[in-house]
XYZ file of C-alpha atoms in Angstrom:
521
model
C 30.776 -4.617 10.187
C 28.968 -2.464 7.615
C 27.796 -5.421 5.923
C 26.028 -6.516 9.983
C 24.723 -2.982 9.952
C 23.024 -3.540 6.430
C 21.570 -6.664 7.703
C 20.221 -5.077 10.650
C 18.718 -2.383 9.188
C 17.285 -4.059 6.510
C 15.170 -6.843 9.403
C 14.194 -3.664 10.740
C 12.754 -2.051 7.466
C 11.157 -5.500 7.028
C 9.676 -5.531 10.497
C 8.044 -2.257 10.184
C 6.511 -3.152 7.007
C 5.441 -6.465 8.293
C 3.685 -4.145 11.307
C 2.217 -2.267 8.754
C 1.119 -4.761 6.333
C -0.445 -6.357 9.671
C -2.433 -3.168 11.080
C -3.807 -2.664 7.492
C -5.471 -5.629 7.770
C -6.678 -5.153 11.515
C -8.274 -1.866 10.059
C -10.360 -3.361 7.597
C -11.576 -5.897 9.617
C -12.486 -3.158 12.672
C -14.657 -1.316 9.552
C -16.359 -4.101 8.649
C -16.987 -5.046 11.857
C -18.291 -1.277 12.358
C -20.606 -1.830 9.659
C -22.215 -5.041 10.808
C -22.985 -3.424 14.038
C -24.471 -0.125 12.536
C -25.824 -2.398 9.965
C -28.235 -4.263 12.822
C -28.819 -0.885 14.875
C -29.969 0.403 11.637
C -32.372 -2.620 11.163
C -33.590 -3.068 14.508
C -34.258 0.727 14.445
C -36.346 0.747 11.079
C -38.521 -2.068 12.257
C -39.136 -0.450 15.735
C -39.909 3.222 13.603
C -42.080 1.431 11.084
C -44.126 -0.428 13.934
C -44.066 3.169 16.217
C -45.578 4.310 13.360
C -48.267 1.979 12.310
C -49.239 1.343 15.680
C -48.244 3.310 17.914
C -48.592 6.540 16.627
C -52.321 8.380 15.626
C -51.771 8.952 11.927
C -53.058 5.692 10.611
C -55.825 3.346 11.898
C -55.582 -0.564 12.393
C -58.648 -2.050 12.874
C -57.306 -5.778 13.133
C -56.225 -7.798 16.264
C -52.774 -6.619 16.945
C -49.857 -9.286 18.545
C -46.984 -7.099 19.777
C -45.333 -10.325 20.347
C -45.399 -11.303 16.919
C -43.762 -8.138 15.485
C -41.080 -8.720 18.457
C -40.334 -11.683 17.134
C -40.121 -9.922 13.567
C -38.025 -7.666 14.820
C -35.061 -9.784 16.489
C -35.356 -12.073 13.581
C -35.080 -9.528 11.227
C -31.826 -8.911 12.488
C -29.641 -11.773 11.280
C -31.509 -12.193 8.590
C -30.725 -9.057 7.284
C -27.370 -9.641 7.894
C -27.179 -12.982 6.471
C -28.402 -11.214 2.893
C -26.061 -8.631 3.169
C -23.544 -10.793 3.540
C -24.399 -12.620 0.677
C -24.950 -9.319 -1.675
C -21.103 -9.040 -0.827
C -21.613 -5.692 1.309
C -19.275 -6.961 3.566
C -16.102 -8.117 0.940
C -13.548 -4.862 0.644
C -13.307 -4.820 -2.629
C -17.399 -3.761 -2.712
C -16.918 -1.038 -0.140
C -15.400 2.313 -0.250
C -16.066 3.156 -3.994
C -18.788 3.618 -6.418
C -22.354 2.408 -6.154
C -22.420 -1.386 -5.977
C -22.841 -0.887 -2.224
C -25.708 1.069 -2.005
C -27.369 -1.143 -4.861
C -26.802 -4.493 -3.438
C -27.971 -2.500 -0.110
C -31.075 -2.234 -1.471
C -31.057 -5.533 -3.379
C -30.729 -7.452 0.010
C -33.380 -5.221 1.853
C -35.914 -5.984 -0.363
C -34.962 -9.494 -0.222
C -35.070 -9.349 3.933
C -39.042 -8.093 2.783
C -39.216 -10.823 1.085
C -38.681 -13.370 3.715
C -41.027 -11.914 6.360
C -43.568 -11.811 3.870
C -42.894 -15.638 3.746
C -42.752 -15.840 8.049
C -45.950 -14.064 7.678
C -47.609 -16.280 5.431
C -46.545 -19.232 7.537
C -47.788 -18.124 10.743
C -51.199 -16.658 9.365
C -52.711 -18.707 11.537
C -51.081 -17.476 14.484
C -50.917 -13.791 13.909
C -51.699 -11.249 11.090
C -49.000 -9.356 10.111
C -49.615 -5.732 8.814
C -48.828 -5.278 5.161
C -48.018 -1.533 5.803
C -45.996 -2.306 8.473
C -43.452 -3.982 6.309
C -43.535 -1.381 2.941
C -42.622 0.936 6.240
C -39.915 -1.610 7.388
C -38.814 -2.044 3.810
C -38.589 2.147 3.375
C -36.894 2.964 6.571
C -34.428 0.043 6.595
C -33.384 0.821 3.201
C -32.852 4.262 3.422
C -31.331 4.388 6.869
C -28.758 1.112 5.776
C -27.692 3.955 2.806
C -27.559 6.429 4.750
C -25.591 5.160 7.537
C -22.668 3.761 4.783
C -22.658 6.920 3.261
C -21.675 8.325 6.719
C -19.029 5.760 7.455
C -17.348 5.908 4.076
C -17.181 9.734 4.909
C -15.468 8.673 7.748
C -13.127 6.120 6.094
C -12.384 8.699 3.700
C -10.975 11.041 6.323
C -8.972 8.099 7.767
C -7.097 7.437 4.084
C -6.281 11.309 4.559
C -3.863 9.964 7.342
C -3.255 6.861 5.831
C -5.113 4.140 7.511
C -7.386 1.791 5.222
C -4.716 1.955 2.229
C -2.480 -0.727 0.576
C 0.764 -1.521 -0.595
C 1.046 -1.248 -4.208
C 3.455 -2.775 -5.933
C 3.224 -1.815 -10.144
C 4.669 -4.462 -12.695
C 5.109 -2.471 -15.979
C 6.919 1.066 -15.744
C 5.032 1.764 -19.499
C 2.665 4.809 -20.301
C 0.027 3.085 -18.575
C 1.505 1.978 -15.620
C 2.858 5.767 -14.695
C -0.972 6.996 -15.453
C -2.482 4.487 -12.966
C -0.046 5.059 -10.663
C -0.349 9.466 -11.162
C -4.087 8.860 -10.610
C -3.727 6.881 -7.283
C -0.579 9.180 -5.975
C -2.880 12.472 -6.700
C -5.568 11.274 -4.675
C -5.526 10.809 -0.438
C -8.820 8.398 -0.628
C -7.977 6.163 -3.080
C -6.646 3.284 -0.796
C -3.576 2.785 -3.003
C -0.167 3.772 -2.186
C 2.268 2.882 -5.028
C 5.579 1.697 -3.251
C 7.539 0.914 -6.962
C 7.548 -0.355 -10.068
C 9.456 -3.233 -11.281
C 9.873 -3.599 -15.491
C 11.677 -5.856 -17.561
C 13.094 -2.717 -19.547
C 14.322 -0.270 -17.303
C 17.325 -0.520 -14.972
C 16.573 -0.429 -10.918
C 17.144 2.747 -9.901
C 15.098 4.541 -12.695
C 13.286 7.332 -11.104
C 9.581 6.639 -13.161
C 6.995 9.327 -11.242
C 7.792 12.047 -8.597
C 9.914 10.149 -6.183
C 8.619 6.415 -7.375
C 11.693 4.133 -8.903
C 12.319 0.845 -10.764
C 13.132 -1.566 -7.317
C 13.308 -4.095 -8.891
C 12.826 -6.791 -11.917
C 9.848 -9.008 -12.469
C 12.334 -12.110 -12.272
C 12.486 -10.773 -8.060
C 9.192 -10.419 -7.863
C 8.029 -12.724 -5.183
C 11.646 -11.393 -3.550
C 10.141 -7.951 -3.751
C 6.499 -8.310 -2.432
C 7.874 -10.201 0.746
C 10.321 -6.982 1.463
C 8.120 -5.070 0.993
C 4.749 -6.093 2.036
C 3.148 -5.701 -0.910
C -0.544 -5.761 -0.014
C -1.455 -5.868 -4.030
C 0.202 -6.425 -7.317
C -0.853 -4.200 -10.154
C 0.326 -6.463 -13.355
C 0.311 -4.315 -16.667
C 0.532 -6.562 -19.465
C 1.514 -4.854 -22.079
C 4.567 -3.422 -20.063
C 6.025 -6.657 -19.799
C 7.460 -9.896 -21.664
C 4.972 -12.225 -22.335
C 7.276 -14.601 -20.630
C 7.282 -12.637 -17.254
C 3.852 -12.234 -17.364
C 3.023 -16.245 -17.966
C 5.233 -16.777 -14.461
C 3.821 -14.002 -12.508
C 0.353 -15.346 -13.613
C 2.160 -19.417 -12.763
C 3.569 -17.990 -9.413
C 0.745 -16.098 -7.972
C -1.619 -19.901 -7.292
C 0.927 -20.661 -4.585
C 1.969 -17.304 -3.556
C 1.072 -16.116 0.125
C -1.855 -13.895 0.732
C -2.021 -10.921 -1.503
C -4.662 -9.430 -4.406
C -3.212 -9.464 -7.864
C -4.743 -7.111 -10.741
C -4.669 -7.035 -14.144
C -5.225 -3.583 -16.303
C -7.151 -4.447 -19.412
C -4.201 -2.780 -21.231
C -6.382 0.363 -22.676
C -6.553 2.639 -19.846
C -5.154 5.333 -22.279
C -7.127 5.038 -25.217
C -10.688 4.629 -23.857
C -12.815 6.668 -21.289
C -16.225 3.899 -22.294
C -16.939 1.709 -19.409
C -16.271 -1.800 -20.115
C -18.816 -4.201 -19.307
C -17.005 -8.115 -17.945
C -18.997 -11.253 -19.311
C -18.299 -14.853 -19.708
C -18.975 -16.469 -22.907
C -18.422 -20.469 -22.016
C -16.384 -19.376 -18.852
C -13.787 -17.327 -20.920
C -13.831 -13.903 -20.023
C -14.373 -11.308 -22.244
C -14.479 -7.343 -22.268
C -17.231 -5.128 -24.438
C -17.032 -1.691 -24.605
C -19.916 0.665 -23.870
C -20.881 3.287 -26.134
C -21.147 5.766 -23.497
C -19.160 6.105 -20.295
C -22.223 6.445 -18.158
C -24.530 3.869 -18.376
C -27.554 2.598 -16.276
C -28.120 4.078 -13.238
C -25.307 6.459 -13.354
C -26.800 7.991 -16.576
C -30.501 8.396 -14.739
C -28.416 10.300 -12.000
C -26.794 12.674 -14.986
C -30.081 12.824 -16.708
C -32.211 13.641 -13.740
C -30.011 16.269 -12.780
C -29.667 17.839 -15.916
C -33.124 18.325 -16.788
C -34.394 18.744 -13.230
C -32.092 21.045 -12.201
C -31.642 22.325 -15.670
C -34.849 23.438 -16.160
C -35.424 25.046 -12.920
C -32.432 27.203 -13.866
C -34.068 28.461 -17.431
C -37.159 29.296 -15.140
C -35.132 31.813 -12.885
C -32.594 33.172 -15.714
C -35.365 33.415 -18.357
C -36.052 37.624 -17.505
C -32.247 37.562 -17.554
C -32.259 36.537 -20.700
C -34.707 38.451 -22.131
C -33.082 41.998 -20.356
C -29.896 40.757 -21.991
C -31.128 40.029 -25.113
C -32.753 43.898 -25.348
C -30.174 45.150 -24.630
C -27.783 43.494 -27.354
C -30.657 44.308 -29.810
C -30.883 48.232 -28.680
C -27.015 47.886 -29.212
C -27.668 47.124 -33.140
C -25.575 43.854 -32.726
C -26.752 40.155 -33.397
C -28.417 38.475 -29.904
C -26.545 35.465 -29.895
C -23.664 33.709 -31.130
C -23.393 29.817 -32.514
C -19.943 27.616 -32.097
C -20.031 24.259 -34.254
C -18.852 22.018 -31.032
C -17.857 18.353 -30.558
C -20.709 16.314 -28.586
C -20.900 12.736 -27.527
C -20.258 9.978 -29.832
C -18.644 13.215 -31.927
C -21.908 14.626 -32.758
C -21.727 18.304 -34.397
C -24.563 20.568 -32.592
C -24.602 24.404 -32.420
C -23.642 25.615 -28.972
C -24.862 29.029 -28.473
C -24.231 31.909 -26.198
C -24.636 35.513 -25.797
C -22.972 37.939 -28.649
C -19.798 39.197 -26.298
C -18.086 40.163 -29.895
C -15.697 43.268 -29.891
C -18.287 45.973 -31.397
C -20.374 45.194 -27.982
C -20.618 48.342 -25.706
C -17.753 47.828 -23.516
C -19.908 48.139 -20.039
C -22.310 45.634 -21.429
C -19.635 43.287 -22.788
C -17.733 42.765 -19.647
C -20.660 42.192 -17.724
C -21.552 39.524 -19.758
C -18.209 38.281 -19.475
C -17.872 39.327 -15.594
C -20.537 37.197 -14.632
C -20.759 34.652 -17.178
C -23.929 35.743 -18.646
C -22.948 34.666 -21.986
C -23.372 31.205 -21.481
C -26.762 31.184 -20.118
C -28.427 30.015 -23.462
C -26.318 27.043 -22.811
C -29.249 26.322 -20.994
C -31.541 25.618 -24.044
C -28.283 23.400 -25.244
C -28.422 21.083 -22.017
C -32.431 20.917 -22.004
C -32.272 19.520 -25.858
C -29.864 17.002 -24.839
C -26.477 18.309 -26.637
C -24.745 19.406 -23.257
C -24.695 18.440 -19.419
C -24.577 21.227 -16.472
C -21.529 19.481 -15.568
C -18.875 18.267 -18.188
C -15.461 18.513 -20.033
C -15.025 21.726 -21.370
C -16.642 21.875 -24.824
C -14.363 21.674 -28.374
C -14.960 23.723 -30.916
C -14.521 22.218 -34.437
C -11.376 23.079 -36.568
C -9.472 23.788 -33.345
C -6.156 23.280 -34.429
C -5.005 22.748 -30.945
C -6.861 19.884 -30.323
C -5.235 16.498 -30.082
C -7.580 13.917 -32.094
C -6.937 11.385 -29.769
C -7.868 13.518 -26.793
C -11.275 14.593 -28.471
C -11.733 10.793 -28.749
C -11.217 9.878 -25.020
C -13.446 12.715 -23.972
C -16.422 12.074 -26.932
C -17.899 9.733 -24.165
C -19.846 11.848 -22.469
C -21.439 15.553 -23.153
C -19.573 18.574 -22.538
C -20.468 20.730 -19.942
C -21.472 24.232 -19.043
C -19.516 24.084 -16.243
C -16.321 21.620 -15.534
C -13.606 21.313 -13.234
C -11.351 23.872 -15.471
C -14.451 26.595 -13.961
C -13.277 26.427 -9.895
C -9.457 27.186 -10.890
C -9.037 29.110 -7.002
C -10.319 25.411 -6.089
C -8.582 23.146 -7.984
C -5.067 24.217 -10.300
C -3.382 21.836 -12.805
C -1.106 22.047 -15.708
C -2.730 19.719 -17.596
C -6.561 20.460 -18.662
C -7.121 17.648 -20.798
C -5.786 15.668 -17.724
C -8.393 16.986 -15.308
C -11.044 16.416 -18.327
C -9.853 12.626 -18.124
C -10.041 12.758 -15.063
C -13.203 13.619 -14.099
C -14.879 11.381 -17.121
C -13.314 8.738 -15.504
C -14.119 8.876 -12.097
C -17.738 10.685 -12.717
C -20.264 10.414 -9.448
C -23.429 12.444 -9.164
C -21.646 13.573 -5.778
C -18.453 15.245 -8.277
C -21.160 17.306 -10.505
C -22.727 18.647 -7.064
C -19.592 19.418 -5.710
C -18.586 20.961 -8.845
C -21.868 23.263 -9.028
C -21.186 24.472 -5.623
C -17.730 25.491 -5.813
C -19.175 27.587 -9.286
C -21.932 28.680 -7.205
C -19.496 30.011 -4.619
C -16.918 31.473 -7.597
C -20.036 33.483 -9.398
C -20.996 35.014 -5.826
C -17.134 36.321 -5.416
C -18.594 38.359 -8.485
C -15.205 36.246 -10.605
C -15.084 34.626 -13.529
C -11.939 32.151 -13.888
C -11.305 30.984 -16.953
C -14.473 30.802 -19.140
C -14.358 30.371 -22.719
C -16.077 28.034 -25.169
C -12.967 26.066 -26.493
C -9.487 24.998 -24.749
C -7.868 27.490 -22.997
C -4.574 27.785 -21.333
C -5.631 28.149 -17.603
C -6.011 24.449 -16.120
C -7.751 22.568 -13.156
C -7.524 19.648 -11.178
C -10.139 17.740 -10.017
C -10.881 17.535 -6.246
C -10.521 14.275 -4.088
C -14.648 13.110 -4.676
C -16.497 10.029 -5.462
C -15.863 7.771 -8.392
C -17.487 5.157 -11.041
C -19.506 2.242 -10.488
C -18.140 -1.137 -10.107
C -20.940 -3.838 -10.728
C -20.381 -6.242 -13.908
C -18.646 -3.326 -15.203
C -15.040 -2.180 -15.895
C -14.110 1.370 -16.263
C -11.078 1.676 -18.336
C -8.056 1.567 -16.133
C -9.853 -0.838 -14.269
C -8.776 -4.110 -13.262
C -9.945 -7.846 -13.719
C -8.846 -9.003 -9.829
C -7.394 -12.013 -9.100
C -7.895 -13.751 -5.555
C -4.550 -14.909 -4.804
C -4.689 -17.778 -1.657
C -1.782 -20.466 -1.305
C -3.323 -23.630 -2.832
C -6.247 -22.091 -4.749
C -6.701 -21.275 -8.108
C -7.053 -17.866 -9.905
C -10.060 -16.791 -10.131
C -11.844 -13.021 -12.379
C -14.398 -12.529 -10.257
C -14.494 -8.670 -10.200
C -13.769 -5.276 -11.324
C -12.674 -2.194 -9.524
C -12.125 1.231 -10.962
C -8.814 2.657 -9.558
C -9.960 5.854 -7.592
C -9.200 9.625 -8.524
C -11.486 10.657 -6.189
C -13.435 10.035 -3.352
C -16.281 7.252 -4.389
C -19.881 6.863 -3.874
């Protein structure tokens, strides 16, 4: 009888996850089919606004015989042809959507392509009809921005939707090792990620192990097929390192005729790097080389711009700060500022400076300057030479005996900051600050460093200062859920090399994906 019950209850746990494995699908495809629709509003709307306002409206002149007809034509046309490029610039495959900034770049890859081809329509029927050249730069401006902006919108949405768990897979982890537990941490700790780790299964460890929080061994990689079936595993995590070479070689021999599922492979150094990796093919074999930098490209522009832009502006407004600081130290008798050899990027030395907040200081004067963070406004002059970033790890002083070496090494990829995540502790609280410093070096978006400014912005007005210092300190952070890394030709580390896995076809690397902390952008 008991053994019946087990049986029954065992079809029904399979039944449910079956359901589930099911709508998880059905939700993807209703998004994507919610994008191709806003998609063509969006472009029918930026050709009508562009021809409104070449035409239509009184703020520019056209002194040539105008064919509404023609740019009604244009306009329906434009539709699936728009569609048809964004198609092909993959805008419409999940694994581009919902994280980092391929989207929005292959967005704007396929609308100036879709500019492209009614140039060509235009040339052909110059005999028919003149079309405007202003009219498409217009077409090309508004179509463009209002594609990004609409995606931007909807992943917003999406995001809110992981929150209660729709849009997110099965994850099944093969290798219980350091590693695997990290990846799997990072994806648990975060709502948006689109991961939800069901179990590991190791060649080492008994079933039953309890590995992270309430996540357990189920298994052994011999089962696996066994496993991903009960469970309805919607992707398979593989962690080579963690396993025999022998189980890996069948996993890798199993997965060509294995039923519809996505199988990844971790590049094995998600511990030891923070670089990005950048995926080529020498002869067809794929290789891995690592960046010098973690940001790289456009993501580095984004950093850079904001650094100096807003960086600057900052120095304009604090600069009589400054200077009534500065008198006053001096009236005090007592040195102006004070100079901490730091660790930079690529483990650079520089001199980070900051107001003298020294014991001998007036005490009124002193915890002002500590009060309201004061102290580190000729940080400033540090991020304007290129030494710091507004937003970064928390800077290391040199000869800090506290300091792991291999820590300093994971976080040398970028520039510290003046502010970090371990700022907004009434935001964001951690045990771990090196963690959180990983953390948000991995997963780095321009939309983190705003967020990050504004929760400062909002901690300075509440007249606090949490945890400000200019080496490690004991108080920790966590980063907030936010956006993460970008994806194209490039492999964060901890990302994966994913494997299409159809019955009857062959494996194929076709992509990276960085596994989300945060929300993406």
């Amino acid at each position: 009888m008991y053994r019946g019950l087990y049986i029954v209850m065992a079809d029904h746990k399979h039944t449910r996850n079956r359901l589930t494995h099911t709508a998880y699908h059905r939700q993807w495809q209703a998004l994507i089919a919610a994008l191709i629709i806003f998609d063509a509003l969006m472009i029918w709307g930026s050709l009508r606004l562009a021809y409104d306002l070449r035409f239509v409206s009184s703020l520019l002149t056209y002194n040539a015989e105008l064919s509404p007809t023609t740019y009604t034509v244009l306009e329906i046309s434009g539709i699936p042809i728009w569609l048809g490029l964004f198609a092909l610039a993959g805008v419409y495959q999940r694994n581009n959507l919902l994280g980092g900034t391929l989207e929005y770049k292959q967005v704007l890859k396929a609308g100036s392509a879709g500019v492209v081809v009614l140039v060509v329509l235009a040339f052909i029927w110059r005999d028919v009809a003149l079309v405007s050249r202003s009219w498409l730069v217009f077409s090309w401006i508004f179509l463009c921005g209002s594609v990004t902006v609409e995606r931007f919108l909807i992943r917003r949405v999406a995001y809110r939707l992981r929150r209660r768990g729709w849009l997110t897979a099965r994850v099944l982890m093969v290798g219980a090792n350091d590693q695997g537990i990290a990846i799997a941490r990072q994806w648990q700790q975060s709502r948006t990620s689109g991961m939800h780790v069901v179990g590991f299964v190791d060649d080492f460890k008994p079933i039953g192990t309890s590995v992270l929080d309430d996540l357990k061994v189920i298994g052994q990689p011999t089962a696996l097929m066994q496993i991903i079936d009960q469970s309805d595993v919607d992707e398979v995590v593989v962690v080579p390192n963690a396993v025999a070479w022998e189980t890996f070689e069948e996993i890798i021999t199993q997965a060509g005729a294995a039923k519809d599922y996505e199988l990844w492979l971790s590049p094995g150094f998600y511990e030891m790097l923070t670089n990005s990796v950048v995926v080529t093919n020498k002869s067809y074999v794929p290789l891995f080389t690592i960046n010098e930098a973690r940001l790289v490209g456009l993501d580095a522009i984004m950093k850079s711009v904001l650094d100096y832009g807003l960086g600057f502006g900052l120095l304009l407004l604090t600069l009589p700060i400054m200077g009534f600081i500065a008198a006053g130290l001096k009236l005090s008798r007592r040195s102006v500022f004070m100079a901490h050899r730091t660790i930079g990027q690529a483990d650079t030395i520089f001199s980070m400076w900051k107001f003298n907040t020294a014991a001998d200081i007036p005490n009124r004067l002193q915890r002002g300057l500590h009060r309201f963070a004061l102290d580190k406004l000729p940080q400033l002059f540090n991020v304007l030479t290129g030494r710091m970033s507004l937003v970064g790890p928390r800077p290391r002083v040199v000869d800090d005996q506290s300091i792991d070496p291999r820590q300093v090494h994971n976080l040398r990829s970028v520039k510290p900051g003046l502010i970090g995540p371990w700022l907004v502790t009434e935001v964001w609280s951690s045990s771990d600050e090196t963690r959180d410093d990983l953390y948000y070096v991995r997963n780095w978006t321009i939309w983190l460093d705003l967020q990050i400014i504004f929760q400062s912005i909002l901690a300075w007005f509440r007249l606090r200062r949490p945890n400000v210092s200019t080496d490690s300190g004991a108080r920790r952070s966590e980063l907030a859920e936010t956006v993460g890394s970008s994806a194209e030709a490039r492999l964060s580390l901890g990302g994966f090399a994913r494997l299409q896995v159809k019955r009857g076809t062959s494996l194929v690397m076709d992509k990276d994906q960085s596994p989300h902390r945060f929300q993406q952008d």
